[in-house]
Coordinates of C-alpha atoms in Angstrom, one line a residue:
M1 CA 0.2 -14.4 -37.7
K2 CA 3.6 -14.8 -39.4
K3 CA 5.8 -11.9 -40.4
A4 CA 6.3 -11.5 -44.1
S5 CA 9.8 -12.5 -45.3
G6 CA 12.0 -9.6 -46.0
K7 CA 10.8 -6.0 -45.8
V8 CA 7.1 -5.7 -44.9
T9 CA 5.1 -3.5 -47.4
I10 CA 1.7 -1.9 -47.4
K11 CA 0.6 -4.7 -49.9
D12 CA 1.6 -7.4 -47.4
I13 CA -0.6 -5.8 -44.7
S14 CA -3.5 -5.3 -47.1
K15 CA -3.2 -9.0 -48.2
E16 CA -3.1 -10.1 -44.5
L17 CA -6.3 -8.2 -43.7
G18 CA -8.1 -8.7 -47.0
I19 CA -8.5 -5.0 -47.5
S20 CA -7.3 -2.5 -50.1
A21 CA -3.8 -1.0 -50.0
V22 CA -5.4 2.4 -50.1
S23 CA -7.1 1.8 -46.7
V24 CA -3.8 0.7 -45.3
H25 CA -2.1 3.7 -46.7
R26 CA -4.7 6.0 -45.2
A27 CA -4.4 4.4 -41.8
L28 CA -0.6 4.5 -41.6
R29 CA -0.4 8.1 -42.9
G30 CA -3.1 9.3 -40.4
K31 CA -5.4 10.3 -43.2
E32 CA -9.2 10.4 -43.1
G33 CA -11.6 8.1 -44.9
I34 CA -11.6 5.0 -42.7
S35 CA -13.1 4.2 -39.3
D36 CA -11.2 4.4 -36.1
E37 CA -11.8 0.7 -35.5
L38 CA -10.3 -0.3 -38.9
R39 CA -7.4 2.2 -38.4
S40 CA -6.5 0.6 -35.0
K41 CA -6.7 -2.9 -36.6
I42 CA -4.4 -1.9 -39.4
I43 CA -1.8 -0.3 -37.1
E44 CA -1.9 -3.2 -34.8
T45 CA -1.4 -5.7 -37.7
A46 CA 1.4 -3.5 -39.2
N47 CA 3.3 -3.5 -35.8
E48 CA 2.8 -7.3 -35.4
M49 CA 4.2 -7.9 -38.9
G50 CA 7.2 -5.6 -38.3
Y51 CA 6.3 -2.9 -40.8
V52 CA 8.7 0.0 -40.8
E53 CA 7.7 3.3 -42.5
N54 CA 10.2 4.4 -45.2
Y55 CA 9.7 8.2 -44.6
A56 CA 12.6 9.2 -46.9
A57 CA 11.1 7.3 -49.9
A58 CA 7.6 8.7 -49.2
S59 CA 8.9 12.3 -48.9
I60 CA 10.1 12.2 -52.5
K61 CA 6.5 12.3 -53.7
R62 CA 5.5 14.8 -51.1
K63 CA 5.6 18.6 -51.3
T64 CA 8.3 20.1 -49.1
Q65 CA 7.1 20.8 -45.6
R66 CA 8.3 24.1 -44.2
V67 CA 8.6 25.0 -40.5
A68 CA 8.8 28.7 -39.5
V69 CA 11.2 29.3 -36.7
V70 CA 10.5 32.6 -34.9
L71 CA 13.2 33.2 -32.2
P72 CA 15.6 35.9 -31.1
K73 CA 19.4 35.7 -31.6
D74 CA 22.0 36.6 -29.0
K75 CA 23.2 40.2 -29.1
W76 CA 26.8 39.5 -28.2
E77 CA 30.0 38.3 -29.9
K78 CA 29.7 34.9 -28.2
K79 CA 26.8 32.4 -28.1
I80 CA 24.8 32.9 -24.9
Y81 CA 21.4 31.1 -25.1
F82 CA 19.3 31.7 -28.1
D83 CA 22.1 31.0 -30.6
Y84 CA 22.2 27.5 -29.1
L85 CA 18.5 27.0 -29.8
W86 CA 19.2 27.9 -33.4
L87 CA 22.2 25.5 -33.5
G88 CA 20.0 22.6 -32.2
I89 CA 17.2 23.3 -34.7
N90 CA 19.6 23.6 -37.6
K91 CA 21.3 20.4 -36.5
G92 CA 18.0 18.5 -36.6
A93 CA 17.1 20.0 -40.0
D94 CA 20.5 19.0 -41.4
E95 CA 20.2 15.4 -40.1
L96 CA 16.6 15.0 -41.5
K97 CA 16.9 16.9 -44.7
G98 CA 16.3 13.7 -46.6
L99 CA 12.7 13.8 -45.3
N100 CA 11.9 16.9 -47.5
I101 CA 11.3 19.2 -44.5
E102 CA 13.1 22.5 -44.1
I103 CA 13.1 25.6 -41.8
S104 CA 12.3 29.2 -42.6
P105 CA 14.1 31.5 -40.1
F106 CA 12.5 34.6 -38.7
V107 CA 14.6 36.6 -36.2
C108 CA 12.6 38.6 -33.6
D109 CA 14.4 41.0 -31.3
N110 CA 11.3 41.7 -29.2
E111 CA 7.6 40.7 -28.8
E112 CA 6.4 43.4 -31.2
M113 CA 8.5 42.0 -34.0
Q114 CA 7.5 38.5 -33.1
L115 CA 3.8 39.4 -33.3
E116 CA 4.2 40.8 -36.8
Q117 CA 6.1 37.8 -38.0
L118 CA 3.4 35.4 -36.5
K119 CA 0.7 37.4 -38.3
E120 CA 2.5 37.0 -41.6
I121 CA 3.0 33.2 -41.0
A122 CA -0.6 32.7 -39.9
K123 CA -1.9 34.6 -43.0
M124 CA 0.0 32.3 -45.3
G125 CA -1.4 29.3 -43.5
P126 CA -0.6 25.5 -43.8
G127 CA -0.2 25.8 -47.6
E128 CA 3.1 27.6 -46.9
Y129 CA 4.0 26.5 -43.4
G130 CA 3.1 23.2 -41.7
G131 CA 4.3 24.4 -38.3
V132 CA 5.9 27.1 -36.2
I133 CA 8.7 26.9 -33.5
T134 CA 8.8 30.0 -31.3
I135 CA 9.0 31.2 -27.7
S136 CA 6.8 33.3 -25.4
F137 CA 8.1 36.6 -24.2
T138 CA 5.2 37.7 -21.9
R139 CA 2.1 35.7 -23.1
A140 CA 0.7 38.8 -24.7
A141 CA -3.0 38.3 -25.7
E142 CA -2.2 39.2 -29.3
V143 CA 0.5 36.6 -29.6
L144 CA -1.8 33.9 -28.0
M145 CA -4.4 34.9 -30.6
Q146 CA -2.0 34.2 -33.4
F147 CA -1.2 30.8 -31.9
Q148 CA -5.0 30.1 -31.8
S149 CA -5.4 31.1 -35.4
M150 CA -2.6 28.8 -36.5
L151 CA -4.0 25.9 -34.6
A152 CA -7.4 26.5 -36.1
R153 CA -5.8 26.2 -39.5
D154 CA -4.3 22.9 -38.6
M155 CA -0.7 24.2 -38.2
K156 CA 1.5 22.7 -35.5
V157 CA 2.7 25.3 -32.9
L158 CA 5.6 24.5 -30.6
V159 CA 6.6 26.9 -27.8
I160 CA 10.0 26.6 -26.3
D161 CA 10.6 27.8 -22.7
D162 CA 6.9 28.1 -21.7
H163 CA 4.0 25.9 -20.8
I164 CA 0.8 27.5 -22.1
E165 CA -2.3 25.6 -21.5
I166 CA -4.7 27.9 -23.4
P167 CA -5.2 27.8 -26.3
E168 CA -5.3 24.0 -26.3
G169 CA -3.2 22.1 -28.7
L170 CA 0.1 23.9 -28.2
I171 CA 3.2 21.7 -27.8
S172 CA 5.5 23.0 -25.1
I173 CA 9.1 22.4 -24.1
P174 CA 8.8 24.0 -20.7
P175 CA 11.5 26.0 -18.9
R176 CA 11.1 24.0 -15.7
E177 CA 11.9 27.3 -14.0
V178 CA 10.8 26.1 -10.5
Q179 CA 13.2 23.2 -10.6
V180 CA 16.0 25.4 -12.0
G181 CA 15.5 27.8 -9.1
K182 CA 15.5 25.0 -6.5
V183 CA 18.5 23.3 -8.0
A184 CA 20.5 26.6 -7.8
A185 CA 19.3 27.2 -4.2
E186 CA 20.2 23.6 -3.2
L187 CA 23.6 24.0 -4.7
A188 CA 24.1 27.4 -3.0
G189 CA 23.2 25.8 0.3
L190 CA 25.8 23.1 -0.2
I191 CA 28.7 25.5 -0.9
T192 CA 28.0 28.2 1.7
S193 CA 28.0 28.2 5.5
D194 CA 24.8 28.6 7.5
K195 CA 25.2 32.4 7.8
G196 CA 26.0 35.0 5.2
R197 CA 24.5 37.0 2.4
L198 CA 23.5 36.0 -1.1
L199 CA 23.3 38.5 -4.0
V200 CA 20.7 37.3 -6.6
S201 CA 19.9 39.0 -9.9
C202 CA 16.1 39.4 -10.5
G203 CA 15.9 38.7 -14.3
R204 CA 13.4 40.4 -16.6
T205 CA 10.7 42.2 -14.7
D206 CA 7.9 41.3 -17.2
S207 CA 8.9 37.6 -17.4
K208 CA 6.7 35.1 -15.4
I209 CA 9.4 32.5 -16.0
H210 CA 12.1 34.6 -14.4
A211 CA 9.8 35.6 -11.5
N212 CA 9.0 31.9 -10.8
R213 CA 12.6 30.9 -10.9
L214 CA 13.5 33.7 -8.4
E215 CA 10.7 32.8 -6.1
S216 CA 11.5 29.1 -6.0
F217 CA 15.2 30.0 -5.3
C218 CA 14.3 32.3 -2.4
N219 CA 11.7 30.0 -0.9
Y220 CA 14.1 27.1 -0.9
I221 CA 16.8 29.2 0.9
K222 CA 14.3 30.5 3.5
E223 CA 13.1 27.0 4.3
N224 CA 16.4 25.2 4.3
K225 CA 19.1 27.8 5.1
P226 CA 17.3 30.5 7.1
G227 CA 20.6 32.0 8.3
L228 CA 21.3 33.2 4.8
T229 CA 20.1 36.7 3.8
I230 CA 19.1 37.3 0.2
E231 CA 19.8 40.7 -1.5
L232 CA 18.0 41.2 -4.8
I233 CA 20.0 43.0 -7.5
T234 CA 18.0 44.7 -10.3
G235 CA 19.1 45.8 -13.7
Y236 CA 18.4 43.1 -16.3
T237 CA 19.0 44.1 -19.9
R238 CA 18.7 42.3 -23.3
N239 CA 21.4 44.5 -24.7
M240 CA 24.2 42.6 -22.9
D241 CA 25.4 45.8 -21.2
H242 CA 27.9 44.2 -18.8
R243 CA 28.8 47.6 -17.2
G244 CA 25.2 48.7 -17.0
E245 CA 22.7 49.0 -14.1
L246 CA 23.1 45.4 -12.9
Y247 CA 26.9 45.7 -12.8
K248 CA 26.7 49.0 -10.9
N249 CA 24.1 47.7 -8.4
A250 CA 26.2 44.6 -7.8
C251 CA 29.3 46.7 -7.1
E252 CA 27.3 48.8 -4.7
A253 CA 26.1 45.8 -2.8
L254 CA 29.6 44.3 -2.7
D255 CA 30.8 47.6 -1.2
K256 CA 28.0 47.8 1.3
Y257 CA 28.0 44.3 2.8
S258 CA 31.0 42.4 4.2
D259 CA 29.3 39.1 4.7
I260 CA 28.5 38.2 1.1
C261 CA 29.3 34.5 0.4
L262 CA 27.7 33.8 -2.9
M263 CA 26.2 35.5 -6.0
Y264 CA 23.6 33.8 -8.2
A265 CA 23.1 35.0 -11.8
L266 CA 19.5 34.2 -12.5
T267 CA 19.8 34.4 -16.3
S268 CA 22.5 34.0 -18.9
H269 CA 22.5 37.8 -19.5
D270 CA 23.6 38.4 -15.9
N271 CA 26.7 36.2 -15.8
R272 CA 29.4 38.5 -17.0
A273 CA 28.1 41.5 -15.0
F274 CA 28.4 39.6 -11.8
V275 CA 31.8 38.2 -12.6
E276 CA 33.2 41.6 -13.5
A277 CA 31.6 43.3 -10.5
L278 CA 33.3 40.8 -8.2
E279 CA 36.6 41.2 -10.0
K280 CA 36.4 45.0 -9.6
Q281 CA 35.8 44.7 -5.9
G282 CA 38.7 42.3 -5.4
K283 CA 36.7 39.8 -3.3
N284 CA 36.7 36.9 -5.8
K285 CA 38.6 34.6 -3.3
N286 CA 35.8 34.8 -0.7
V287 CA 32.6 34.9 -2.9
A288 CA 31.4 32.0 -5.0
I289 CA 29.3 32.6 -8.2
I290 CA 26.6 30.3 -9.6
G291 CA 25.9 31.1 -13.2
T292 CA 23.1 30.2 -15.6
D293 CA 23.5 28.4 -19.0
L294 CA 26.7 26.7 -20.1
N295 CA 28.1 28.5 -23.1
E296 CA 31.4 29.8 -24.5
E297 CA 31.5 32.6 -21.9
T298 CA 30.6 30.6 -18.8
L299 CA 32.9 27.7 -19.9
E300 CA 35.8 30.2 -19.7
F301 CA 34.6 31.4 -16.3
L302 CA 34.6 27.9 -14.9
K303 CA 38.0 27.1 -16.3
Q304 CA 39.4 30.4 -14.9
K305 CA 37.7 29.6 -11.5
K306 CA 35.7 32.8 -11.8
M307 CA 32.5 30.7 -11.3
S308 CA 31.9 27.8 -9.1
A309 CA 29.1 26.2 -11.1
V310 CA 26.6 26.8 -13.9
I311 CA 23.0 25.6 -14.0
D312 CA 22.5 24.6 -17.6
Q313 CA 19.0 24.6 -19.2
N314 CA 20.3 22.8 -22.3
P315 CA 19.1 25.2 -25.1
Y316 CA 20.9 23.2 -27.8
E317 CA 18.9 20.1 -26.8
K318 CA 15.7 22.1 -26.7
G319 CA 16.2 23.3 -30.2
Y320 CA 17.1 19.8 -31.5
M321 CA 14.1 18.3 -29.8
A322 CA 11.8 21.0 -31.2
F323 CA 12.7 20.2 -34.8
K324 CA 12.5 16.4 -34.2
I325 CA 9.0 16.9 -32.7
M326 CA 7.9 18.8 -35.8
V327 CA 9.1 15.9 -38.0
D328 CA 7.1 13.4 -35.9
C329 CA 4.0 15.6 -36.2
L330 CA 4.3 16.7 -39.9
I331 CA 6.1 13.8 -41.6
K332 CA 5.5 10.7 -39.4
N333 CA 2.0 11.6 -38.2
I334 CA 3.0 10.5 -34.7
S335 CA 1.1 11.9 -31.8
V336 CA 3.3 13.7 -29.3
P337 CA 2.6 14.8 -25.7
D338 CA 1.6 18.4 -25.1
V339 CA 4.5 18.9 -22.7
I340 CA 8.0 17.5 -23.4
P341 CA 10.5 18.3 -20.6
C342 CA 14.2 18.8 -21.1
R343 CA 16.8 17.9 -18.5
I344 CA 18.6 20.3 -16.2
D345 CA 22.4 19.9 -15.6
I346 CA 25.0 21.3 -13.2
A347 CA 28.3 22.1 -14.9
L348 CA 31.5 22.3 -12.9
E349 CA 35.0 23.0 -13.9
N350 CA 35.8 19.3 -14.4
N351 CA 32.8 18.2 -16.4
A352 CA 31.8 21.3 -18.4
D353 CA 33.7 20.2 -21.5
L354 CA 31.5 17.1 -21.7
Y355 CA 28.4 19.3 -22.3
M356 CA 30.1 21.5 -24.9
D357 CA 31.1 18.6 -27.2

């Protein structure tokens, strides 16, 4: 088979196979009305001939596809985590605006607000929204029911920072919390001696993700650095109260124990409380801090040597990936895996700027 000269068109493919251009169009757009056998033959021939879909041209004739984005925003004057998800999503939407796809933002401060927003979106259905990008707070049954309702109505549902297997059909960008915990623990083991005490924040008590991260961190230390003692520090808050319970409990632990060698902030909300507690106790020369998520705040801490390292979960890349995945599903009719992992990075003083560009 010879490739057609110049740009390959649907008419070229239909002529090659001796079938109608309508059948080729249906196959390449993922539409019904042809057999699976013929669809496979058309796609195979299109690839062999070098056919490239002109999505921008096709989108001119297509109704605008809208994607609902249901996510929290950071409650602090600086970007911490969720704001980077929004930045990544908006960047993807801006780059691909020529494909006639746009986002509809819904800001949810908590799971109750998220549930009401999801109900509203599900009620409007695929006529208004082709897909939804959101997170999972606690896997509440009511929220999962809304996911199921959307999937049943042929809407695409992508969940960032969770891997939910039921209902089937969800697309997930998982948090990889077990690996994050292990990476933090391995790093802690490398920069501490064989004996000493670690202060570790516990994260949100109702979060399975935080619990798994904490467990994997503790298990790795117990197995590989058994001489280190772990002290768990409670007091997580979404309100970014840096002088709240977590800060006070960390100060008490720093007063109580003389052998503390490292502090690990399990979540991005814990970073400043640990840094300020250590500064107050005046022991910053002897105690290292590993933070979570590289952002405007932790970048400053690294440059000021108030933190030794930051485990970055790449929220910007997760948001960017999420929107691109929606484009693949809704515009390009490309099948995507149910689970799409995102990389984990370790940011230090001398490489942190590379991740913030």
